[in-house]
PDB file of C-alpha atoms in Angstrom:
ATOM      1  CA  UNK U   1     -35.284   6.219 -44.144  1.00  0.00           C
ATOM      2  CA  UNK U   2     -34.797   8.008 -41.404  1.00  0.00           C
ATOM      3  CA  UNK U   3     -34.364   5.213 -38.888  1.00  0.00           C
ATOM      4  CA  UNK U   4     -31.738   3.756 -41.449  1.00  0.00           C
ATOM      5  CA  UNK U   5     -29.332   7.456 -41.208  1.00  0.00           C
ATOM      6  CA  UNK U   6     -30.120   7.312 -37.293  1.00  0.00           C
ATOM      7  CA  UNK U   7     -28.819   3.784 -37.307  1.00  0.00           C
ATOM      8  CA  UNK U   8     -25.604   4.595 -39.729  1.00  0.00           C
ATOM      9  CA  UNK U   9     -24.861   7.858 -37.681  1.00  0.00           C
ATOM     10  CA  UNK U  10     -25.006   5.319 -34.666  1.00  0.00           C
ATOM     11  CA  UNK U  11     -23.220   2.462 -35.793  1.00  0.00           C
ATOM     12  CA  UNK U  12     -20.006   5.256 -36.930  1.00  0.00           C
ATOM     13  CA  UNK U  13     -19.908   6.935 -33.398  1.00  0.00           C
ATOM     14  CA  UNK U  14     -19.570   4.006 -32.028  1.00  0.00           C
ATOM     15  CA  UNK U  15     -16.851   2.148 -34.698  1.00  0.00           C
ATOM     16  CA  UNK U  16     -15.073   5.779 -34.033  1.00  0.00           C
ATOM     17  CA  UNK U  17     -14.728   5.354 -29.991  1.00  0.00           C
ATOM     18  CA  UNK U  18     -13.639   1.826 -30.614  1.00  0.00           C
ATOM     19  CA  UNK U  19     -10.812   2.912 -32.981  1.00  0.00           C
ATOM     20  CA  UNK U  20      -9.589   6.308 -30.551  1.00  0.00           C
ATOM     21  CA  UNK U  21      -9.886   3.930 -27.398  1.00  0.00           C
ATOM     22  CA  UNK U  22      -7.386   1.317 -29.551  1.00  0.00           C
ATOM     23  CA  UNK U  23      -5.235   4.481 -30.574  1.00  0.00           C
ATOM     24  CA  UNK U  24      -4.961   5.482 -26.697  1.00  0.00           C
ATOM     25  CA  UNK U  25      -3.123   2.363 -25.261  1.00  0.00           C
ATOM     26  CA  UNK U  26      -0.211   2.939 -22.605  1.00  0.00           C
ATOM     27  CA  UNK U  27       3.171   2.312 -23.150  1.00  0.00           C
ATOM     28  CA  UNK U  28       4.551   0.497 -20.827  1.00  0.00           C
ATOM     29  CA  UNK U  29       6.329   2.123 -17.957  1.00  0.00           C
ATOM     30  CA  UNK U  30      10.032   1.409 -17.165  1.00  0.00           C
ATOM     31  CA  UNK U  31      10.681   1.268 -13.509  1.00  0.00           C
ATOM     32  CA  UNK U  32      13.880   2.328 -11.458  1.00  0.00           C
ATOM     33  CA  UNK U  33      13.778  -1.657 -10.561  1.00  0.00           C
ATOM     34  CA  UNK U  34      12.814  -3.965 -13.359  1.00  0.00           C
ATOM     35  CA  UNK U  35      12.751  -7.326 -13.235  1.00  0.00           C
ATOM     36  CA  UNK U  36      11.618 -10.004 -15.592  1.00  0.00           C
ATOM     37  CA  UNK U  37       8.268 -12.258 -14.723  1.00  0.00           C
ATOM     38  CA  UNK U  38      10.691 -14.921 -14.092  1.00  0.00           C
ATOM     39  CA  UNK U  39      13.205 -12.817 -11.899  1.00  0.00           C
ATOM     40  CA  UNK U  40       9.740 -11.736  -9.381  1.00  0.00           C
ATOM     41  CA  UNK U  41       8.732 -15.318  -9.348  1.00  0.00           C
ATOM     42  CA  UNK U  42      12.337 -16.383  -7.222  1.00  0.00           C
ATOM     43  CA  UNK U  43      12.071 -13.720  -4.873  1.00  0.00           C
ATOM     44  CA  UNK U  44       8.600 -13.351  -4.123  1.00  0.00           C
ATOM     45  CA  UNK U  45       6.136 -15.991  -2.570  1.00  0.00           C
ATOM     46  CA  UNK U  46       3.234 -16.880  -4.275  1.00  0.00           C
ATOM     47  CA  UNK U  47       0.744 -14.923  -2.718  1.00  0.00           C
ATOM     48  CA  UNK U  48       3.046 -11.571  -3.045  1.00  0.00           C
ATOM     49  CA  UNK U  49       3.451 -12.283  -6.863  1.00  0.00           C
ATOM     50  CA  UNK U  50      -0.329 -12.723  -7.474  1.00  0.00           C
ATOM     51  CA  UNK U  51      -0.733  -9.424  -5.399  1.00  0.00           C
ATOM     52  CA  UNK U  52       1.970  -7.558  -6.702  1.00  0.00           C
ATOM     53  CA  UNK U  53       2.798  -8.700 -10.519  1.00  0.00           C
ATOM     54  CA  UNK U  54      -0.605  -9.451 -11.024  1.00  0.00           C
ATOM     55  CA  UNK U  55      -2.877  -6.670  -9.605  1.00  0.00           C
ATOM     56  CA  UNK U  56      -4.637  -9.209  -7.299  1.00  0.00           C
ATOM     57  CA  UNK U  57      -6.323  -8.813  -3.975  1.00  0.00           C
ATOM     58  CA  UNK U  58      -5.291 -10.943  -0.526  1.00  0.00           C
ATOM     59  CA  UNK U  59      -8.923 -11.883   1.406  1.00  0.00           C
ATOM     60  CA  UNK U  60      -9.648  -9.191   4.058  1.00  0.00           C
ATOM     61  CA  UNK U  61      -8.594  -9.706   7.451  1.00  0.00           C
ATOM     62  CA  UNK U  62      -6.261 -12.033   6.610  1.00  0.00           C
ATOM     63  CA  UNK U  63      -2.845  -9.763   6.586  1.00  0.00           C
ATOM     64  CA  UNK U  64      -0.638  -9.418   9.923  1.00  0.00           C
ATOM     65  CA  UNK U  65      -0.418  -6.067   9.413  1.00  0.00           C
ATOM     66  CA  UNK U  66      -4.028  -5.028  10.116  1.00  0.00           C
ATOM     67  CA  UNK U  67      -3.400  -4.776  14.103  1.00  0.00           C
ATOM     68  CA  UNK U  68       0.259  -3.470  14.137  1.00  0.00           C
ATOM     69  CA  UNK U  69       0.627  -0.567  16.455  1.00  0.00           C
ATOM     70  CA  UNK U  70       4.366  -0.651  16.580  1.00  0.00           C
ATOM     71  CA  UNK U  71       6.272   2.466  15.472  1.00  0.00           C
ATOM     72  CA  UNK U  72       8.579   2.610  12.045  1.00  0.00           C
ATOM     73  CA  UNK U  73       7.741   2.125   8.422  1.00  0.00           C
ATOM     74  CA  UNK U  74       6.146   0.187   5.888  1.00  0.00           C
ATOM     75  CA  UNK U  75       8.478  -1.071   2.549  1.00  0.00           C
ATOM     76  CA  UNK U  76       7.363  -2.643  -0.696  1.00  0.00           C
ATOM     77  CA  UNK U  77       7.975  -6.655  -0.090  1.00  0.00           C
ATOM     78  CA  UNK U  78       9.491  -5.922  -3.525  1.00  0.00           C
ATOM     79  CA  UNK U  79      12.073  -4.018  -3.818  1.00  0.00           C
ATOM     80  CA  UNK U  80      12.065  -2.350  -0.006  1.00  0.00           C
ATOM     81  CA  UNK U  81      11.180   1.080  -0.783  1.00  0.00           C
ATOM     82  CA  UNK U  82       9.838   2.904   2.450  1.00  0.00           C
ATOM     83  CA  UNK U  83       6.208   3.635   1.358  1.00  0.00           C
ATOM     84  CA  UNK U  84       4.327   4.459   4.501  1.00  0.00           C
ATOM     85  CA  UNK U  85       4.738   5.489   7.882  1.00  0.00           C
ATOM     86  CA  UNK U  86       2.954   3.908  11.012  1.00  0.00           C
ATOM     87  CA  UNK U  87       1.838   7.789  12.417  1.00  0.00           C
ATOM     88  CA  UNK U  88      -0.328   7.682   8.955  1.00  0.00           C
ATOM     89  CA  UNK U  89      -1.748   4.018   9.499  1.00  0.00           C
ATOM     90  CA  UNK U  90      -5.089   4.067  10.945  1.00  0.00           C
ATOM     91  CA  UNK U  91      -7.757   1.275  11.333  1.00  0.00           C
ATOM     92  CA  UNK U  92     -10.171   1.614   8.917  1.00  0.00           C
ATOM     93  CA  UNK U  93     -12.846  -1.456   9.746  1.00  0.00           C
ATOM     94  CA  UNK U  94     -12.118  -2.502   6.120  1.00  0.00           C
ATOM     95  CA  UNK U  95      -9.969  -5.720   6.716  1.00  0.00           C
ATOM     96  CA  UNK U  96      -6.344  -4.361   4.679  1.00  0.00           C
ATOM     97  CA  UNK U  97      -3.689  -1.919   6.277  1.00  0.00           C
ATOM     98  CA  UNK U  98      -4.874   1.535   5.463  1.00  0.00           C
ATOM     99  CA  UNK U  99      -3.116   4.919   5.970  1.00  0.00           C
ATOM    100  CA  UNK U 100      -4.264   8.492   4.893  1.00  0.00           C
ATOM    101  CA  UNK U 101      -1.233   9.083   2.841  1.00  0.00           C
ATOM    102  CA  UNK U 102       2.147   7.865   1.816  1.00  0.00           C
ATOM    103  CA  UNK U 103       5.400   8.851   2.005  1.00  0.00           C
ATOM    104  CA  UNK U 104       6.014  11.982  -0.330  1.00  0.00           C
ATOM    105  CA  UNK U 105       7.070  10.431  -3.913  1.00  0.00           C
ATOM    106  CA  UNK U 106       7.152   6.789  -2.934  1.00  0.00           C
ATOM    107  CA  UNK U 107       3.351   5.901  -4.573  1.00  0.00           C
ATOM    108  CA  UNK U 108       1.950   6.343  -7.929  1.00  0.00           C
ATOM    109  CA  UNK U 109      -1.618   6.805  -8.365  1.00  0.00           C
ATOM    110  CA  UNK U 110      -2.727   4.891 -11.620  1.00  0.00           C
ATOM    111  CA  UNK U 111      -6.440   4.214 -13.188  1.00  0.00           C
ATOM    112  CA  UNK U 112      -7.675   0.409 -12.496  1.00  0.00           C
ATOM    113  CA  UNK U 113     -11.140  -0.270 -14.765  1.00  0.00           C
ATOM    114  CA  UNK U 114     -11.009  -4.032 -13.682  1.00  0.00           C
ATOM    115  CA  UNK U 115     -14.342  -4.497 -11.839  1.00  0.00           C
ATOM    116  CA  UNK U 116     -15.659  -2.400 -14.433  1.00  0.00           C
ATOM    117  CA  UNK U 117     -15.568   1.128 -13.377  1.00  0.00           C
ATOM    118  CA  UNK U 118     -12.566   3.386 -12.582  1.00  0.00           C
ATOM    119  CA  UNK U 119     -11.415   2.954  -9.489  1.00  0.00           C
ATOM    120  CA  UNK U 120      -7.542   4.678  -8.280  1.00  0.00           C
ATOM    121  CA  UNK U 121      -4.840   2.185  -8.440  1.00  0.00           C
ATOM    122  CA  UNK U 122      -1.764   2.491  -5.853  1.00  0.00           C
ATOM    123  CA  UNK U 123       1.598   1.475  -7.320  1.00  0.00           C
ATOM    124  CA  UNK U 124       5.075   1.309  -5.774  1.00  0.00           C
ATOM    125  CA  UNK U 125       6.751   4.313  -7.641  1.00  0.00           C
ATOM    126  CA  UNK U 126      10.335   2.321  -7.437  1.00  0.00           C
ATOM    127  CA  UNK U 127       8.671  -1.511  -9.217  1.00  0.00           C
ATOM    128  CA  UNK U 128       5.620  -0.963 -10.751  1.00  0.00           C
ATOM    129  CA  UNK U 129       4.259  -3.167  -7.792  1.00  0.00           C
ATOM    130  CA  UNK U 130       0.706  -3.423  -6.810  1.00  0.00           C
ATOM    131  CA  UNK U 131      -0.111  -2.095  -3.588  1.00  0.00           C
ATOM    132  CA  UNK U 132      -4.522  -1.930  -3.247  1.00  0.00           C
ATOM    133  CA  UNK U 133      -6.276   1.439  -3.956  1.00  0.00           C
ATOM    134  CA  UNK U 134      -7.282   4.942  -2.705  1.00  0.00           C
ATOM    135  CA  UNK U 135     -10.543   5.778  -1.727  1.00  0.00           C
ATOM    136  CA  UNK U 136     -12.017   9.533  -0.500  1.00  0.00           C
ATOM    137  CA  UNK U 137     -13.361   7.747   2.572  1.00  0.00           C
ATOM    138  CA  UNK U 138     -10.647   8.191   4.994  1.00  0.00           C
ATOM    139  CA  UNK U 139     -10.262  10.421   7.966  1.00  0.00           C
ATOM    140  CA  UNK U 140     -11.963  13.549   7.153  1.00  0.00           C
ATOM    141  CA  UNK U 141      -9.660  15.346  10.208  1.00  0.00           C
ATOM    142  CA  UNK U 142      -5.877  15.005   8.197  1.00  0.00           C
ATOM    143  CA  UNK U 143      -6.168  14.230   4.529  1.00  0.00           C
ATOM    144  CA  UNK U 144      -9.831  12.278   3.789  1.00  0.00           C
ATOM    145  CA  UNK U 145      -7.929   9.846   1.487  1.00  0.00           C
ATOM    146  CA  UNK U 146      -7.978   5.770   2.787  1.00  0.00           C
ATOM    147  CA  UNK U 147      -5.033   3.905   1.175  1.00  0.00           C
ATOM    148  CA  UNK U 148      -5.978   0.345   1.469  1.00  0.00           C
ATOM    149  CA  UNK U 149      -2.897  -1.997   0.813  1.00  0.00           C
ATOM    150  CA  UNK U 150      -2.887  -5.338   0.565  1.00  0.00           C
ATOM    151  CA  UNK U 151      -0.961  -6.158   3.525  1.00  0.00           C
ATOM    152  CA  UNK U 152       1.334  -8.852   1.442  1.00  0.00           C
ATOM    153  CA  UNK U 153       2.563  -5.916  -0.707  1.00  0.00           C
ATOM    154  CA  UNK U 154       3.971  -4.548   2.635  1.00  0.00           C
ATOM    155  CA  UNK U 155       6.791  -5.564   5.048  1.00  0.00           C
ATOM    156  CA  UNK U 156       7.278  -4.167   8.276  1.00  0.00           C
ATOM    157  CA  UNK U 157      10.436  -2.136   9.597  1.00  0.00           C
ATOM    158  CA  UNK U 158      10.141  -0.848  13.097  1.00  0.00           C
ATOM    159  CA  UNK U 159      11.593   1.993  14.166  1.00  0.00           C
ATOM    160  CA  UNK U 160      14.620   1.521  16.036  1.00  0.00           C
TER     161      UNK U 160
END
């Protein structure tokens, strides 16, 4: 008998999570730039819609961007919102851009549970646009934060 109330007890914690999980969905954000799916799809390339639109991941070492050294700024390939500067970009060994910060208001930090534990999720603050992730692994001398962007999810201004 008592097995049989440990199970019921069991079986309603866990029917109760499900149901306040359920209840706790986000609404949907609405961006300073909003585009529809089909609206990205013409002015992006393929690779910058999968990384952008659809939270994916470019292979490491594979982005331009990894050995610039030239001064200026990096924008969203998006929508061209100045997100980081090259005096924050450092190399990190990890094969993406990284930087230990961005520029003040132009990232959102969001919560990304898609390899299964919660992870921080960078987002253009302008689009909505997927940029890569912060980790506390960066340079423990300025801010110990390493910003690792998917180098597609960046173009390059240089300082003039």
């Amino acid at each position: 008998m008592k097995k049989l109330i440990s199970f019921a007890i069991i079986g309603l914690l866990v029917s109760c999570t499900g149901f306040a999980q359920k209840g706790q969905q986000k609404e949907k954000k609405v961006y300073k730039i909003s585009k529809t799916e089909e609206e990205w799809k013409k002015i992006l390339t393929k690779d910058q819609y999968y990384v952008l639109r659809e939270a994916g991941t470019e292979r490491a070492f594979t982005s331009h961007l990894n050995d610039n050294k030239k001064k200026g700024v990096y924008v969203c390939a998006a929508c061209n919102t100045p997100l980081y500067s090259s005096k924050h970009k450092y190399d990190s060994g990890s094969g993406w851009p990284s930087f230990d910060r961005a520029i003040a208001n132009s990232v959102e930090l969001d919560v990304d549970y898609k390899i299964g534990y919660a992870r921080t999720e960078l987002k253009c603050a302008t689009c909505g646009g997927h940029l890569g992730h912060s980790f506390k692994d960066g340079p423990r001398e300025t801010t110990g934060e390493r910003h690792c962007i998917n180098g597609v999810a960046l173009k390059f201004k240089p300082s003039k």
